[in-house]
Amino acid sequence: MSPLQISHGSTLSALSNKINFPSFLRTVPSNMFQNTALTRLVGLFGWTYVGMLVVDNDAGEQGGQVIRAGIEKAGSCVAFLEKIHLSYSMAQIQRVVDVIRKSSVNVIILHSPEDHVKVLLDSLYDEGVTNKVFISSASFALRLGIFSRKAWKVLNGTIGLIPSTGAMPGFEEFLGSLHPSRYNKYPLIRALWEKAFSCRWPGGETQENKTEPAVFLPLCTGEEDLRGLVPSLFEMKDLSYTYHAYLAVFAYAQALHSLLLCQAPTEKSHYGTCGDARDTQPWQVLNYVKRTPFRPNTGEPIAFNADGDIPAAYHIVNVQILNGSFNLVKVGRFDPEAGDSILLDISSIRWNERFSQVPPSMCSTNCRPGSWKAPRRGQPICCYDCIPCPLGDITNTTDAAECFTCPRDQWPNEEQNMCVPKVIEFLSYQEPLGIFLAVTVIIFFLITLAILFIFMKYRGTPIIKATNRELSFILLVSLTLCFLCCLIFIGSPSPMTCPLRQTLFMVVFSISISSVLAKTIMVIVAFKATKMHSPLRKWLGPKIPRTVVALCTTAQVGICGAWLLLSPPFPQVNAEIEKHKLIRECHEGQSLFFYVTLGFMGFLAMVSFFAAFLARNLPGSYNEAKLITFSMLVFCSVWVSFIPAHLSTKGKYTVSVQIFAILASSAGLLACIFLPKCYIVLLRPDRNSRGRITKLVT
């Protein structure tokens, strides 16, 4: 069986394997825990882009891989992983210095014993690289007397791990009580004395003073007092290794004591054997060390677990150099036995001269909500560009990997970090445009009613009779309905209003145009039938105008009826016209019917226009054919302009364009045909006489 070993400094995790190392125990934590602690520290401070320096041996290689894997698993990146060793040449060290200087990382994890890094730290100072923050593992000793002033300048602000320590009562007093009179018991006391008091012992030289000429050193008397020099001679701020050596000795001593407390050498103990002070075997002590909890002079009992380790815990310390004074301040604790969490007082940490707060260490700044991370080709995943989300997409988290599309009835807000309900849009009575159009419709409606009232009141006057009263009344009533049809276009589309919008307007307006056409025909017939024996005189009755109006209206009703039967208009919500709005509109069904009905009205208007144009030179100062020509010219201009305007507008403005076209064309007919007659009836009654009309005609 291998001899019992209790280590106070070896941290390799492989030593916890009791199959390969059955008699190995230790009083320091396995480096498995410090690797976890270093990874947790990186995440706790929010660092996503760090560098690493590891010692060039198996321990550094294994530890570096574990730490790197933990960092990358947490979503952070390692910018570089450089190896360092005491045996490296200056050229190799300079290469590492160049890597650190050129890197944008502000934080470097240092996983190496201090001896391998001393030259590197001095070189970093010489190159002016003193603005990096180091996070050191427990293997990196932070003690005075180890590093030069240059190195401490570089290490200022370092966060380090040291194995947890406890009190050792009487230890400082013990150091102060050391004296050369105990030379035989403590063989190094004479060398310590010579170093402490810069003296030499008579009759010989020690290892410490053999390089200095004896004539310059006074003789040591043994009367010097060591107690006042203990803080300057010994590193009392970091007793981690001393404390764990103290625990190792305590564990062995208490186990041996328990073994020897058996009453008789042959008596069996509950561990299988009792010890004999004259013949104690290592395996006997090993059994007791493994199974016997030991209690230091202060503190709770400590016991080795099945892996030969004691409960792991680390102090987190901060190197603070103020006015040339070195301070190693405890700022936190990592205790895997208490939930694997880190307790840290960030306010107690003092960083280096460059940073007054937690230093940032990232390749790219965080992408705000509303943008996504686009990885940079050939670089670590933590290096990316923030790209705004496309129109219609959002992200509601920081550093989102991709954008997502809002639901159909929602749209991103201005920052593109949340979806909000889309604005529902239609031409309503509550908005200024809807109010303006509605008021305009009512005004024209009232004007038309007033003209109708005038015509009815003065229906027996010559000028009203001369303009074919029946057609005038039909035209005025149809124009009144045309104006009222505009109100159906305002408001939210519904299953009732959508089929009526176009079809009702088309039928009513066809009555108006057919009435104008009938008027045109009757004007031509009236002037051509002025001779006594003209064959056209028999057509001067109401038969022709009624027939024209009836046929034209029936044709339009037939087209609209087919439209309603085969492909009726229906309400819909359109989310495609404007991405950030929901447009409530009437889908016209088969658009062919819309353009056929519109084309039929245009056909009637063109026939009326050409007929009136041909009759423009009929005799008389009052010629209704000229008025009809001009009204049809206005009508055609409005509706020819309507088609491109209708196709180029969207949403409620499409409806507004059609209402405007209806109002403009209807108002054109009203103004061109009826206002001159109202002028004569109301303002020039002298011209409203049979003789005057007869004279004008002949």
XYZ file of C-alpha atoms in Angstrom:
698
model
C 0.000 0.000 0.000
C 1.256 3.527 -0.824
C 2.329 5.710 2.123
C -0.204 8.212 3.431
C 0.041 11.685 1.852
C -1.802 14.802 3.042
C -1.069 17.690 0.665
C -1.614 21.353 1.466
C -0.893 22.668 -2.043
C -1.680 20.169 -4.827
C -4.975 21.048 -6.583
C -5.071 18.716 -9.608
C -8.599 17.348 -9.915
C -7.247 13.969 -11.082
C -5.909 13.355 -7.564
C -9.480 12.942 -6.326
C -9.621 9.595 -8.132
C -9.254 7.119 -5.263
C -8.699 4.180 -7.610
C -5.440 5.681 -8.820
C -4.569 7.585 -5.643
C -6.119 5.654 -2.731
C -3.871 7.112 -0.017
C -3.793 10.733 -1.168
C -5.678 13.379 0.768
C -5.476 17.158 0.713
C -6.557 20.200 2.654
C -6.906 22.519 -0.385
C -9.813 22.433 -2.842
C -9.573 20.682 -6.183
C -8.982 23.100 -9.068
C -12.308 21.915 -10.477
C -13.977 24.354 -8.082
C -11.694 27.282 -8.889
C -12.364 26.741 -12.596
C -16.078 27.019 -11.823
C -15.469 30.120 -9.702
C -13.517 31.867 -12.474
C -16.293 31.144 -14.974
C -18.909 32.458 -12.547
C -16.946 35.658 -11.949
C -16.826 36.385 -15.673
C -20.596 36.008 -15.919
C -21.256 37.940 -12.693
C -19.443 41.041 -13.977
C -21.123 40.790 -17.396
C -17.891 40.251 -19.325
C -18.464 38.599 -22.690
C -15.011 38.932 -24.254
C -11.921 37.974 -22.230
C -8.380 36.787 -22.727
C -6.631 33.886 -21.015
C -3.067 33.216 -19.878
C -2.297 29.651 -18.738
C 0.888 27.944 -17.685
C 2.422 25.758 -20.356
C 2.028 22.350 -18.662
C -0.626 19.688 -18.210
C -2.332 21.492 -15.329
C -2.558 24.717 -17.328
C -3.730 22.904 -20.451
C -6.504 21.022 -18.632
C -7.570 23.974 -16.501
C -7.572 26.326 -19.495
C -9.809 23.995 -21.495
C -12.294 23.675 -18.612
C -12.400 27.431 -17.974
C -12.755 28.216 -21.671
C -15.538 25.655 -22.102
C -17.398 27.134 -19.122
C -17.074 30.686 -20.450
C -18.267 29.737 -23.935
C -21.116 27.651 -22.533
C -22.331 30.775 -20.735
C -22.406 32.645 -24.052
C -19.146 34.584 -23.695
C -16.007 34.333 -25.822
C -12.285 33.950 -25.335
C -10.388 36.392 -27.523
C -7.057 34.606 -27.055
C -5.562 31.800 -25.000
C -1.827 32.221 -24.624
C 0.590 29.929 -22.821
C 3.408 31.177 -20.615
C 6.297 29.448 -18.857
C 9.333 30.283 -16.815
C 11.565 28.816 -19.534
C 10.214 31.016 -22.329
C 12.663 33.211 -24.185
C 12.230 36.982 -24.366
C 11.069 36.628 -27.973
C 8.280 34.289 -26.882
C 7.323 36.585 -24.033
C 7.327 39.592 -26.369
C 4.929 37.786 -28.688
C 2.480 37.280 -25.794
C 2.890 40.947 -24.819
C 2.031 41.992 -28.379
C -1.103 39.832 -28.367
C -2.281 41.421 -25.106
C -1.456 44.966 -26.213
C -3.290 44.651 -29.543
C -6.379 42.965 -28.095
C -9.442 45.023 -27.221
C -10.249 42.904 -24.152
C -10.044 44.632 -20.789
C -10.102 41.456 -18.679
C -7.562 38.605 -18.694
C -7.897 35.346 -16.751
C -4.577 34.309 -15.259
C -4.282 30.573 -14.575
C -0.655 30.013 -13.697
C 1.703 29.909 -10.735
C 3.275 33.304 -10.127
C 6.857 32.267 -11.014
C 5.958 31.765 -14.675
C 4.432 35.232 -15.039
C 6.936 37.547 -13.376
C 8.929 38.387 -16.507
C 5.748 38.820 -18.529
C 4.328 41.309 -16.019
C 7.525 43.370 -16.091
C 7.447 43.351 -19.898
C 3.837 44.509 -19.921
C 4.796 47.466 -17.740
C 7.715 48.324 -20.020
C 5.329 48.308 -23.013
C 2.848 50.567 -21.195
C 0.186 47.864 -20.888
C -1.095 48.676 -17.406
C -4.776 49.066 -18.229
C -5.849 45.423 -18.149
C -7.685 43.771 -15.263
C -6.478 40.304 -14.280
C -8.604 37.567 -12.712
C -6.199 35.133 -11.086
C -6.696 31.539 -10.055
C -5.776 30.139 -6.651
C -2.470 28.880 -8.019
C -1.337 32.487 -8.519
C 0.043 33.690 -5.174
C -0.619 37.343 -4.387
C 2.010 38.067 -1.744
C 4.535 40.806 -1.069
C 8.114 40.044 -1.897
C 7.208 37.964 -4.942
C 6.787 40.667 -7.602
C 8.637 43.795 -8.564
C 7.132 47.286 -8.380
C 6.551 47.113 -12.141
C 4.551 43.921 -11.790
C 2.421 45.320 -8.952
C 1.623 48.337 -11.129
C 0.258 45.930 -13.743
C -1.560 43.813 -11.141
C -3.286 46.751 -9.436
C -7.025 46.026 -9.329
C -6.603 42.269 -9.833
C -9.373 39.995 -8.571
C -7.944 36.744 -7.209
C -8.984 33.491 -5.599
C -7.304 32.156 -2.483
C -8.325 29.026 -0.578
C -10.458 29.859 2.408
C -8.497 30.326 5.635
C -9.298 30.391 9.325
C -7.718 31.692 12.475
C -4.563 30.121 13.881
C -4.537 31.307 17.500
C -1.077 32.091 18.812
C 0.640 31.826 15.431
C 1.914 35.425 15.318
C 3.068 35.157 18.955
C 4.836 31.926 18.064
C 6.745 33.640 15.261
C 7.707 36.459 17.584
C 9.018 33.996 20.162
C 11.516 32.372 17.805
C 15.066 32.610 19.146
C 18.495 31.250 18.174
C 18.642 29.339 21.427
C 16.285 26.893 19.729
C 18.795 26.315 16.959
C 18.666 22.539 17.213
C 14.869 22.495 16.949
C 14.568 25.151 14.185
C 17.666 24.911 11.988
C 16.763 27.970 9.869
C 16.436 30.362 12.807
C 20.022 31.580 12.589
C 19.628 32.470 8.876
C 16.340 34.253 9.663
C 18.049 36.183 12.455
C 20.870 37.336 10.202
C 18.360 38.550 7.557
C 16.074 40.252 10.064
C 18.822 42.201 11.880
C 21.476 42.413 9.104
C 24.106 40.784 11.289
C 26.306 37.703 11.257
C 27.026 34.995 13.768
C 30.635 34.706 14.876
C 32.528 31.637 13.858
C 30.836 30.902 10.563
C 28.621 32.104 7.752
C 25.178 31.115 6.593
C 23.633 30.758 3.182
C 22.212 34.285 3.456
C 25.433 36.149 4.167
C 28.058 34.133 2.390
C 27.936 36.473 -0.648
C 28.544 39.615 1.471
C 31.920 40.536 3.022
C 31.732 39.871 6.755
C 33.460 43.142 7.647
C 30.357 45.148 6.743
C 27.971 43.189 9.063
C 27.875 43.558 12.844
C 27.861 40.478 14.986
C 24.553 38.963 16.115
C 24.218 38.898 19.930
C 20.956 36.967 20.373
C 19.583 39.829 22.412
C 17.669 41.308 19.496
C 13.848 41.291 19.720
C 12.060 39.654 16.772
C 8.508 40.399 17.885
C 8.291 43.872 16.386
C 9.503 42.675 12.980
C 7.015 39.853 12.396
C 4.625 41.854 10.070
C 7.501 42.979 7.858
C 9.302 39.626 7.762
C 6.266 37.401 7.182
C 3.278 37.779 4.829
C 0.519 37.880 7.417
C -2.200 39.058 4.996
C -2.244 35.815 3.009
C -1.750 32.761 5.183
C -3.695 30.441 2.898
C -0.884 27.964 2.292
C 0.275 28.181 5.900
C -3.243 27.581 7.141
C -3.765 24.526 4.945
C -0.405 23.102 6.041
C -1.625 23.708 9.588
C -4.812 21.748 8.775
C -2.812 18.867 7.262
C -0.676 18.560 10.401
C -3.770 18.830 12.596
C -5.588 16.109 10.624
C -2.680 13.708 10.902
C -2.028 14.455 14.576
C -5.644 13.993 15.653
C -6.003 10.773 13.616
C -2.816 9.366 15.156
C -4.002 10.432 18.596
C -7.343 8.647 18.092
C -5.563 5.538 16.857
C -3.333 5.379 19.918
C -6.176 5.916 22.416
C -7.203 2.248 22.221
C -6.910 0.543 25.647
C -4.968 -2.508 24.368
C -2.977 -3.109 21.186
C -5.023 -6.162 20.367
C -8.418 -4.557 20.944
C -10.436 -4.042 17.787
C -11.774 -0.579 17.241
C -14.800 0.327 15.191
C -12.373 1.205 12.330
C -11.020 -2.320 12.278
C -7.836 -2.018 14.393
C -6.107 -0.285 17.272
C -2.627 1.158 17.095
C 0.600 0.412 18.879
C 2.850 3.404 19.453
C 5.870 1.205 18.816
C 4.524 -0.306 15.597
C 1.990 2.009 13.896
C 1.336 1.176 10.248
C 0.516 3.842 7.553
C -2.690 2.066 6.540
C -3.894 2.257 10.130
C -3.356 6.016 10.245
C -4.959 6.355 6.776
C -8.152 4.700 8.005
C -8.336 7.084 10.956
C -7.521 10.180 8.866
C -10.282 9.315 6.401
C -12.893 8.667 9.057
C -12.018 10.887 11.996
C -13.267 14.510 11.847
C -10.648 16.885 13.178
C -11.266 20.193 14.845
C -8.699 23.013 14.658
C -8.188 25.131 17.749
C -11.044 27.328 16.531
C -13.773 26.513 14.096
C -16.128 23.740 13.100
C -15.108 20.080 12.763
C -13.601 19.199 9.371
C -13.697 15.779 7.705
C -12.344 14.356 4.454
C -14.958 13.225 1.934
C -14.861 10.042 -0.167
C -12.507 11.746 -2.659
C -10.023 12.656 0.049
C -10.929 16.371 -0.084
C -12.169 18.712 2.615
C -15.128 21.068 1.879
C -14.006 23.538 -0.773
C -14.267 27.291 -0.278
C -12.429 30.319 -1.647
C -11.988 33.885 -0.581
C -12.193 36.445 -3.397
C -9.578 39.123 -2.888
C -8.780 42.428 -4.564
C -5.272 43.844 -5.011
C -5.409 47.500 -3.974
C -2.288 49.644 -4.200
C -2.826 53.084 -2.681
C 0.019 55.576 -2.342
C 2.522 52.791 -2.801
C 0.926 50.681 -0.072
C -0.091 47.104 -0.924
C -3.429 45.847 0.356
C -5.081 42.497 -0.263
C -8.751 43.081 0.536
C -11.301 40.299 0.857
C -14.323 41.293 -1.245
C -16.249 38.048 -1.555
C -16.488 34.310 -1.077
C -17.206 31.262 -3.220
C -18.540 28.273 -1.319
C -19.630 25.292 -3.463
C -20.939 23.548 -0.360
C -23.407 26.407 0.241
C -25.168 26.399 -3.100
C -22.397 27.015 -5.601
C -22.994 30.775 -5.513
C -20.644 33.750 -5.275
C -21.060 36.350 -2.571
C -19.411 39.574 -3.700
C -19.255 43.135 -2.389
C -18.639 45.009 -5.640
C -18.585 48.376 -3.882
C -15.441 47.318 -1.982
C -13.494 46.599 -5.159
C -10.964 49.158 -6.367
C -10.015 48.715 -10.006
C -6.883 50.026 -11.672
C -6.292 53.666 -12.552
C -8.206 53.376 -15.834
C -11.505 52.193 -14.397
C -13.546 53.632 -11.543
C -16.390 51.152 -12.066
C -16.693 47.576 -13.273
C -14.654 47.624 -16.498
C -16.501 46.604 -19.665
C -15.005 43.764 -21.645
C -16.909 42.972 -24.794
C -16.160 42.677 -28.480
C -19.409 44.388 -29.467
C -21.846 46.520 -27.524
C -25.176 45.007 -26.638
C -27.776 45.148 -29.379
C -30.789 47.046 -28.107
C -34.300 45.707 -28.589
C -35.329 46.475 -32.131
C -32.128 45.102 -33.643
C -30.471 41.710 -34.026
C -26.961 40.332 -33.866
C -25.293 39.688 -37.203
C -22.103 37.651 -36.565
C -18.928 38.925 -38.140
C -17.440 36.390 -40.479
C -14.247 34.801 -39.189
C -14.603 36.208 -35.651
C -15.902 34.753 -32.354
C -19.636 34.667 -31.793
C -19.360 37.594 -29.368
C -18.198 39.824 -32.211
C -21.176 40.994 -34.186
C -22.888 43.991 -35.734
C -26.265 45.293 -34.577
C -28.649 45.382 -37.525
C -32.054 47.101 -37.241
C -34.976 44.760 -37.744
C -36.692 44.882 -41.144
C -39.930 46.800 -41.476
C -42.682 44.857 -39.729
C -40.322 42.833 -37.479
C -39.288 43.381 -33.858
C -37.050 42.093 -31.109
C -38.033 42.619 -27.491
C -34.825 41.392 -25.860
C -31.254 42.597 -25.754
C -28.815 40.794 -28.080
C -31.546 38.932 -29.945
C -30.306 36.409 -32.494
C -33.092 37.177 -34.961
C -36.151 39.338 -35.467
C -39.678 38.006 -35.584
C -42.743 39.260 -37.399
C -45.684 40.787 -35.580
C -49.104 39.125 -35.904
C -51.206 40.245 -38.857
C -53.284 42.662 -36.787
C -50.273 44.231 -35.056
C -47.344 46.427 -36.056
C -44.009 47.375 -34.439
C -43.835 50.577 -32.456
C -41.332 53.262 -33.424
C -38.480 51.599 -31.508
C -39.398 48.184 -32.986
C -39.224 46.556 -29.560
C -42.876 45.581 -29.186
C -45.941 44.888 -31.293
C -48.858 47.266 -30.940
C -52.336 46.967 -32.452
C -52.493 48.391 -35.939
C -54.463 51.557 -36.482
C -57.839 50.723 -38.008
C -58.498 53.209 -40.783
C -61.564 54.095 -42.801
C -63.179 57.339 -43.854
C -65.206 58.244 -40.783
C -67.485 61.069 -39.772
C -65.189 61.905 -36.838
C -62.152 62.974 -38.841
C -61.733 66.330 -40.604
C -61.789 64.877 -44.124
C -64.993 62.947 -43.462
C -66.633 65.959 -41.824
C -65.652 68.216 -44.744
C -67.034 65.826 -47.344
C -70.235 65.218 -45.380
C -70.829 68.960 -44.976
C -70.129 69.494 -48.686
C -72.629 66.763 -49.593
C -75.312 68.321 -47.412
C -74.679 71.774 -48.897
C -75.044 70.487 -52.467
C -78.050 68.429 -51.438
C -79.736 71.543 -50.033
C -78.824 73.581 -53.125
C -80.356 70.911 -55.339
C -83.508 70.842 -53.219
C -83.708 74.630 -53.470
C -83.414 74.494 -57.266
C -86.037 71.748 -57.352
C -88.311 73.929 -55.232
C -87.751 76.888 -57.597
C -88.552 74.738 -60.622
C -91.688 73.406 -58.981
C -92.804 76.880 -57.947
C -92.165 78.380 -61.366
C -93.070 75.291 -63.376
C -95.729 77.202 -65.305
C -93.310 79.862 -66.567
C -92.209 79.724 -70.200
C -88.535 79.049 -69.579
C -89.269 76.069 -67.300
C -91.721 74.666 -69.842
C -89.169 75.186 -72.623
C -86.562 73.032 -70.848
C -88.840 69.983 -70.657
C -90.128 70.102 -67.086
C -90.451 66.332 -66.706
C -86.801 65.679 -67.575
C -85.686 68.586 -65.399
C -87.539 67.146 -62.404
C -86.123 63.664 -63.076
C -82.604 65.124 -63.393
C -82.924 67.210 -60.214
C -84.254 64.267 -58.190
C -81.495 61.976 -59.491
C -78.838 64.624 -58.689
C -80.267 64.896 -55.175
C -79.907 61.136 -54.777
C -76.386 61.281 -56.262
C -75.318 63.713 -53.570
C -76.901 61.560 -50.872
C -75.145 58.454 -52.242
C -71.858 60.021 -51.134
C -72.885 59.549 -47.496
C -72.897 55.767 -47.982
C -69.182 55.952 -48.788
C -68.429 57.608 -45.423
C -68.301 55.392 -42.344
C -67.154 51.862 -41.617
C -67.878 49.433 -44.464
C -70.538 46.850 -43.673
C -72.238 43.962 -45.493
C -75.163 46.293 -46.188
C -73.353 49.419 -47.372
C -70.690 47.753 -49.533
C -73.113 46.322 -52.163
C -75.035 49.614 -52.232
C -72.099 51.972 -52.578
C -71.257 51.432 -56.203
C -74.439 49.926 -57.563
C -76.835 52.530 -56.125
C -74.631 55.384 -57.274
C -74.163 53.885 -60.750
C -77.928 53.428 -61.254
C -78.845 56.891 -59.945
C -76.102 58.603 -61.905
C -77.108 56.696 -65.027
C -80.584 58.214 -64.602
C -78.955 61.651 -64.483
C -76.841 61.079 -67.597
C -79.708 59.476 -69.494
C -81.862 62.474 -68.576
C -79.216 64.804 -69.980
C -79.044 62.624 -73.107
C -82.822 62.783 -73.442
C -82.694 66.582 -73.005
C -80.065 66.806 -75.734
C -82.172 64.733 -78.096
C -85.266 66.778 -77.356
C -83.383 70.083 -77.895
C -82.263 68.908 -81.328
C -85.716 67.589 -82.211
C -87.380 70.801 -80.979
C -85.238 73.061 -83.122
C -85.447 70.778 -86.163
C -89.250 70.531 -85.902
C -89.955 74.274 -86.022
C -91.438 74.016 -89.539
C -95.169 73.352 -89.730
C -95.026 70.188 -91.785
C -91.792 68.728 -90.339
C -92.058 64.945 -89.733
C -90.146 65.419 -86.442
C -93.026 67.240 -84.814
C -94.662 63.926 -83.925
C -91.641 63.103 -81.695
C -91.983 66.211 -79.544
C -94.092 64.446 -76.910
C -92.815 62.753 -73.703
C -92.416 59.347 -75.343
C -88.802 59.752 -76.529
C -87.342 61.121 -73.245
C -89.130 58.519 -71.184
C -87.960 55.761 -73.474
C -84.351 56.971 -73.428
C -84.278 57.264 -69.632
C -85.985 53.899 -69.173
C -83.713 52.025 -71.582
C -80.488 53.488 -70.216
C -81.526 52.949 -66.622
C -82.636 49.387 -67.320
C -79.320 48.575 -68.958
C -77.384 49.891 -65.966
C -79.688 48.079 -63.522
C -79.069 44.867 -65.474
C -75.299 45.278 -65.220
C -75.488 46.066 -61.495
C -77.857 43.143 -60.924
C -75.406 40.765 -62.556
C -72.645 42.296 -60.412
C -74.591 41.686 -57.194
C -75.488 38.144 -58.199
C -72.148 36.962 -59.526
C -69.541 38.858 -57.491
C -71.075 41.261 -54.976
C -68.872 43.768 -53.110
C -68.135 42.855 -49.502
C -66.326 44.451 -46.532
C -62.772 43.385 -45.769
C -59.810 44.359 -43.625
C -56.764 44.981 -45.786
C -53.407 44.673 -44.016
C -51.289 44.852 -47.149
C -51.924 48.359 -48.462
C -50.200 50.054 -45.539
C -48.170 47.778 -43.312
C -48.809 49.714 -40.127
C -52.561 50.059 -40.659
C -55.615 47.873 -41.035
C -57.708 49.370 -43.817
C -61.413 48.670 -43.598
C -62.658 48.814 -47.142
C -65.181 47.428 -49.548
C -63.776 44.845 -51.890
C -65.479 45.462 -55.208
C -65.691 41.813 -56.072
C -64.979 41.291 -59.737
C -63.447 44.635 -60.749
C -64.653 44.073 -64.321
C -68.206 45.003 -63.268
C -67.005 48.271 -61.740
C -65.288 49.345 -64.929
C -68.213 48.160 -67.121
C -70.703 50.284 -65.151
C -68.311 53.224 -65.204
C -67.742 52.714 -68.927
C -71.481 52.623 -69.599
C -71.909 55.994 -67.880
C -68.998 57.322 -69.887
C -70.614 56.040 -73.065
C -73.848 57.874 -72.260
C -71.922 61.032 -71.451
C -69.933 60.882 -74.684
C -73.123 60.406 -76.728
C -74.675 63.378 -74.966
C -71.545 65.415 -75.491
C -71.322 64.747 -79.240
C -75.042 65.287 -79.729
C -74.942 68.579 -77.854
C -71.768 69.585 -79.673
C -73.439 69.063 -83.034
C -76.371 71.226 -81.870
C -74.208 74.044 -80.531
C -74.918 76.293 -83.567
C -78.667 76.148 -83.285
C -80.199 79.669 -83.518
C -81.032 81.815 -80.512
C -79.203 83.595 -77.778
C -80.438 81.041 -75.309
C -79.216 77.605 -76.413
C -79.457 74.737 -73.941
C -77.291 72.538 -76.181
C -74.280 74.689 -75.330
C -74.963 74.280 -71.624
C -75.274 70.507 -72.015
C -72.028 70.411 -74.016
C -70.181 72.223 -71.303
C -71.686 70.082 -68.532
C -70.679 66.870 -70.334
C -67.204 68.282 -70.850
C -66.963 68.827 -67.088
C -68.336 65.338 -66.451
C -65.868 63.626 -68.785
C -62.913 65.608 -67.437
C -63.753 64.642 -63.866
C -64.180 60.936 -64.521
C -61.199 60.632 -66.861
C -59.093 62.162 -64.080
C -60.770 59.879 -61.569
C -59.402 56.622 -63.010
C -55.639 57.301 -62.461
C -56.381 59.024 -59.150
C -58.443 56.029 -58.027
C -55.682 53.604 -58.952
C -52.872 55.604 -57.324
C -54.459 56.296 -53.923
C -54.832 53.906 -51.021
C -57.167 53.332 -48.131
C -59.605 56.034 -47.180
C -58.175 58.381 -49.795
C -59.453 56.101 -52.562
C -62.957 56.556 -51.183
C -62.383 60.311 -50.867
C -61.355 60.525 -54.524
C -64.559 58.806 -55.637
C -66.705 61.049 -53.427
C -64.962 64.079 -54.913
C -65.601 62.784 -58.433
C -69.291 62.264 -57.647
C -69.580 65.722 -56.109
C -67.666 67.448 -58.918
C -69.540 65.792 -61.777
C -72.942 66.203 -60.104
C -72.205 69.817 -59.216
C -71.071 70.396 -62.837
C -74.390 69.153 -64.175
C -76.284 71.182 -61.612
C -74.376 74.392 -62.281
C -74.189 74.190 -66.066
C -77.783 73.180 -66.746
C -79.840 74.754 -63.956
C -78.094 77.865 -62.656
C -78.647 79.896 -65.874
C -82.399 79.134 -65.686
C -82.523 80.059 -61.988
C -80.757 83.301 -62.869
C -83.462 84.181 -65.416
C -86.314 83.053 -63.152
C -85.156 84.907 -60.080
C -83.100 87.849 -61.348
C -84.260 88.487 -64.914
C -87.992 87.817 -64.930
C -88.318 90.129 -67.932
C -86.702 87.445 -70.043
C -89.024 84.746 -68.701
C -91.853 85.317 -71.161
C -93.346 83.331 -74.024
C -92.699 86.056 -76.491
C -89.078 86.299 -75.446
C -88.590 82.512 -75.690
C -90.385 82.359 -79.061
C -88.309 85.193 -80.370
C -85.128 83.488 -79.235
C -86.106 80.266 -80.890
C -87.123 81.816 -84.199
